[in-house]
Amino acid sequence: MDTVKLKIKHRPFCFSVKGHVKMLRLALTAASMTFFIIAQAPEPYIVITGFEVTVIFFFIILYILRLDRLMKWLFWPLLDIINSLVTTVFMLIVAVLALIPETTTLTVVGGLF
């Protein structure tokens, strides 16, 4: 007897909760980098936020192209968690350093983002 396999319809990444969170994270990090560039903040602030924007962008592209389904030998949730933890540490350091009193208003706004 033939068994019928139902194909589960996957929700596109852009319309999932995970997609919305990653896009919001990308927007906030890009806004922070923009404020740092406009304020002519020290280079490490711009480099760290630029690096984070690049990493977030590549994760979004990876999930949109469904490459996580092709590369099953990597445990993607663990990579997401490690990426989030590293991002949190770097961005907290940048935010604290940006809020030191001898900074411009735009640098403070970038640190708050």
PDB file of C-alpha atoms in Angstrom:
ATOM      1  CA  MET A   1       0.000   0.000   0.000  1.00  0.00           C
ATOM      2  CA  ASP A   2       1.339   3.427  -0.902  1.00  0.00           C
ATOM      3  CA  THR A   3       1.770   5.930   1.845  1.00  0.00           C
ATOM      4  CA  VAL A   4       0.908   9.518   1.189  1.00  0.00           C
ATOM      5  CA  LYS A   5       3.426  12.040   2.390  1.00  0.00           C
ATOM      6  CA  LEU A   6       2.036  15.444   3.055  1.00  0.00           C
ATOM      7  CA  LYS A   7       4.450  18.190   2.241  1.00  0.00           C
ATOM      8  CA  ILE A   8       4.573  20.753   5.008  1.00  0.00           C
ATOM      9  CA  LYS A   9       4.336  24.256   3.671  1.00  0.00           C
ATOM     10  CA  HIS A  10       7.117  26.355   5.146  1.00  0.00           C
ATOM     11  CA  ARG A  11       6.476  29.941   6.058  1.00  0.00           C
ATOM     12  CA  PRO A  12       8.863  32.255   4.215  1.00  0.00           C
ATOM     13  CA  PHE A  13      11.630  33.558   6.469  1.00  0.00           C
ATOM     14  CA  CYS A  14      10.673  37.203   5.938  1.00  0.00           C
ATOM     15  CA  PHE A  15       7.205  36.557   7.363  1.00  0.00           C
ATOM     16  CA  SER A  16       8.266  34.495  10.369  1.00  0.00           C
ATOM     17  CA  VAL A  17       8.829  35.815  13.880  1.00  0.00           C
ATOM     18  CA  LYS A  18      12.517  34.910  13.614  1.00  0.00           C
ATOM     19  CA  GLY A  19      12.731  36.900  10.379  1.00  0.00           C
ATOM     20  CA  HIS A  20      11.077  39.939  11.915  1.00  0.00           C
ATOM     21  CA  VAL A  21      13.416  39.846  14.914  1.00  0.00           C
ATOM     22  CA  LYS A  22      16.516  39.571  12.716  1.00  0.00           C
ATOM     23  CA  MET A  23      15.334  42.407  10.453  1.00  0.00           C
ATOM     24  CA  LEU A  24      14.612  44.613  13.483  1.00  0.00           C
ATOM     25  CA  ARG A  25      18.056  43.790  14.878  1.00  0.00           C
ATOM     26  CA  LEU A  26      19.621  44.681  11.523  1.00  0.00           C
ATOM     27  CA  ALA A  27      17.733  47.985  11.383  1.00  0.00           C
ATOM     28  CA  LEU A  28      18.742  49.000  14.920  1.00  0.00           C
ATOM     29  CA  THR A  29      22.384  48.064  14.414  1.00  0.00           C
ATOM     30  CA  ALA A  30      22.507  49.881  11.070  1.00  0.00           C
ATOM     31  CA  ALA A  31      20.923  52.958  12.681  1.00  0.00           C
ATOM     32  CA  SER A  32      23.517  52.828  15.449  1.00  0.00           C
ATOM     33  CA  MET A  33      26.335  52.587  12.901  1.00  0.00           C
ATOM     34  CA  THR A  34      24.863  55.500  10.937  1.00  0.00           C
ATOM     35  CA  PHE A  35      24.776  57.706  14.038  1.00  0.00           C
ATOM     36  CA  PHE A  36      28.371  56.756  14.856  1.00  0.00           C
ATOM     37  CA  ILE A  37      29.479  57.638  11.314  1.00  0.00           C
ATOM     38  CA  ILE A  38      27.644  60.985  11.331  1.00  0.00           C
ATOM     39  CA  ALA A  39      29.038  61.854  14.780  1.00  0.00           C
ATOM     40  CA  GLN A  40      32.557  60.897  13.651  1.00  0.00           C
ATOM     41  CA  ALA A  41      32.844  58.609  16.657  1.00  0.00           C
ATOM     42  CA  PRO A  42      36.059  56.701  17.331  1.00  0.00           C
ATOM     43  CA  GLU A  43      36.763  54.033  14.727  1.00  0.00           C
ATOM     44  CA  PRO A  44      36.249  50.978  16.980  1.00  0.00           C
ATOM     45  CA  TYR A  45      32.588  51.950  17.447  1.00  0.00           C
ATOM     46  CA  ILE A  46      32.047  52.083  13.694  1.00  0.00           C
ATOM     47  CA  VAL A  47      34.046  48.914  12.998  1.00  0.00           C
ATOM     48  CA  ILE A  48      32.247  46.807  15.630  1.00  0.00           C
ATOM     49  CA  THR A  49      28.783  47.950  14.547  1.00  0.00           C
ATOM     50  CA  GLY A  50      29.734  47.500  10.880  1.00  0.00           C
ATOM     51  CA  PHE A  51      30.916  43.977  11.614  1.00  0.00           C
ATOM     52  CA  GLU A  52      27.635  43.212  13.384  1.00  0.00           C
ATOM     53  CA  VAL A  53      25.599  44.613  10.481  1.00  0.00           C
ATOM     54  CA  THR A  54      27.539  42.372   8.085  1.00  0.00           C
ATOM     55  CA  VAL A  55      27.076  39.242  10.216  1.00  0.00           C
ATOM     56  CA  ILE A  56      23.352  39.877  10.700  1.00  0.00           C
ATOM     57  CA  PHE A  57      22.940  40.537   6.970  1.00  0.00           C
ATOM     58  CA  PHE A  58      24.659  37.252   6.068  1.00  0.00           C
ATOM     59  CA  PHE A  59      22.475  35.319   8.522  1.00  0.00           C
ATOM     60  CA  ILE A  60      19.369  36.868   6.949  1.00  0.00           C
ATOM     61  CA  ILE A  61      20.565  35.963   3.424  1.00  0.00           C
ATOM     62  CA  LEU A  62      21.406  32.459   4.636  1.00  0.00           C
ATOM     63  CA  TYR A  63      17.899  31.930   5.987  1.00  0.00           C
ATOM     64  CA  ILE A  64      16.164  33.538   3.002  1.00  0.00           C
ATOM     65  CA  LEU A  65      18.007  31.243   0.589  1.00  0.00           C
ATOM     66  CA  ARG A  66      17.214  28.270   2.882  1.00  0.00           C
ATOM     67  CA  LEU A  67      20.887  27.319   3.087  1.00  0.00           C
ATOM     68  CA  ASP A  68      20.335  26.172   6.666  1.00  0.00           C
ATOM     69  CA  ARG A  69      18.255  23.309   5.224  1.00  0.00           C
ATOM     70  CA  LEU A  70      21.068  22.322   2.851  1.00  0.00           C
ATOM     71  CA  MET A  71      23.886  22.416   5.405  1.00  0.00           C
ATOM     72  CA  LYS A  72      22.463  20.073   8.018  1.00  0.00           C
ATOM     73  CA  TRP A  73      25.896  19.298   9.476  1.00  0.00           C
ATOM     74  CA  LEU A  74      25.826  22.670  11.284  1.00  0.00           C
ATOM     75  CA  PHE A  75      23.556  23.196  14.262  1.00  0.00           C
ATOM     76  CA  TRP A  76      22.090  26.564  13.294  1.00  0.00           C
ATOM     77  CA  PRO A  77      20.228  27.387  16.532  1.00  0.00           C
ATOM     78  CA  LEU A  78      23.524  27.092  18.430  1.00  0.00           C
ATOM     79  CA  LEU A  79      25.235  29.409  15.933  1.00  0.00           C
ATOM     80  CA  ASP A  80      22.394  31.918  16.365  1.00  0.00           C
ATOM     81  CA  ILE A  81      22.759  31.799  20.150  1.00  0.00           C
ATOM     82  CA  ILE A  82      26.548  32.219  20.003  1.00  0.00           C
ATOM     83  CA  ASN A  83      26.153  35.085  17.541  1.00  0.00           C
ATOM     84  CA  SER A  84      23.605  36.771  19.801  1.00  0.00           C
ATOM     85  CA  LEU A  85      25.825  36.405  22.875  1.00  0.00           C
ATOM     86  CA  VAL A  86      28.908  37.786  21.124  1.00  0.00           C
ATOM     87  CA  THR A  87      26.847  40.633  19.679  1.00  0.00           C
ATOM     88  CA  THR A  88      25.432  41.435  23.107  1.00  0.00           C
ATOM     89  CA  VAL A  89      28.874  41.603  24.705  1.00  0.00           C
ATOM     90  CA  PHE A  90      30.357  43.770  21.947  1.00  0.00           C
ATOM     91  CA  MET A  91      27.382  46.112  21.743  1.00  0.00           C
ATOM     92  CA  LEU A  92      27.209  46.537  25.533  1.00  0.00           C
ATOM     93  CA  ILE A  93      30.887  47.506  25.574  1.00  0.00           C
ATOM     94  CA  VAL A  94      30.355  49.969  22.728  1.00  0.00           C
ATOM     95  CA  ALA A  95      27.211  51.388  24.362  1.00  0.00           C
ATOM     96  CA  VAL A  96      28.939  51.924  27.707  1.00  0.00           C
ATOM     97  CA  LEU A  97      31.971  53.528  26.080  1.00  0.00           C
ATOM     98  CA  ALA A  98      29.739  55.726  23.905  1.00  0.00           C
ATOM     99  CA  LEU A  99      27.915  57.025  26.982  1.00  0.00           C
ATOM    100  CA  ILE A 100      31.073  58.392  28.616  1.00  0.00           C
ATOM    101  CA  PRO A 101      30.416  62.098  29.287  1.00  0.00           C
ATOM    102  CA  GLU A 102      32.954  63.473  26.778  1.00  0.00           C
ATOM    103  CA  THR A 103      30.960  62.477  23.691  1.00  0.00           C
ATOM    104  CA  THR A 104      28.691  64.216  21.218  1.00  0.00           C
ATOM    105  CA  THR A 105      24.923  63.882  21.172  1.00  0.00           C
ATOM    106  CA  LEU A 106      24.886  61.679  18.075  1.00  0.00           C
ATOM    107  CA  THR A 107      27.415  59.326  19.636  1.00  0.00           C
ATOM    108  CA  VAL A 108      25.141  58.990  22.662  1.00  0.00           C
ATOM    109  CA  VAL A 109      22.164  58.298  20.375  1.00  0.00           C
ATOM    110  CA  GLY A 110      24.196  55.654  18.553  1.00  0.00           C
ATOM    111  CA  GLY A 111      25.125  54.080  21.892  1.00  0.00           C
ATOM    112  CA  LEU A 112      21.486  54.017  22.964  1.00  0.00           C
ATOM    113  CA  PHE A 113      20.459  52.256  19.772  1.00  0.00           C
TER     114      PHE A 113
END
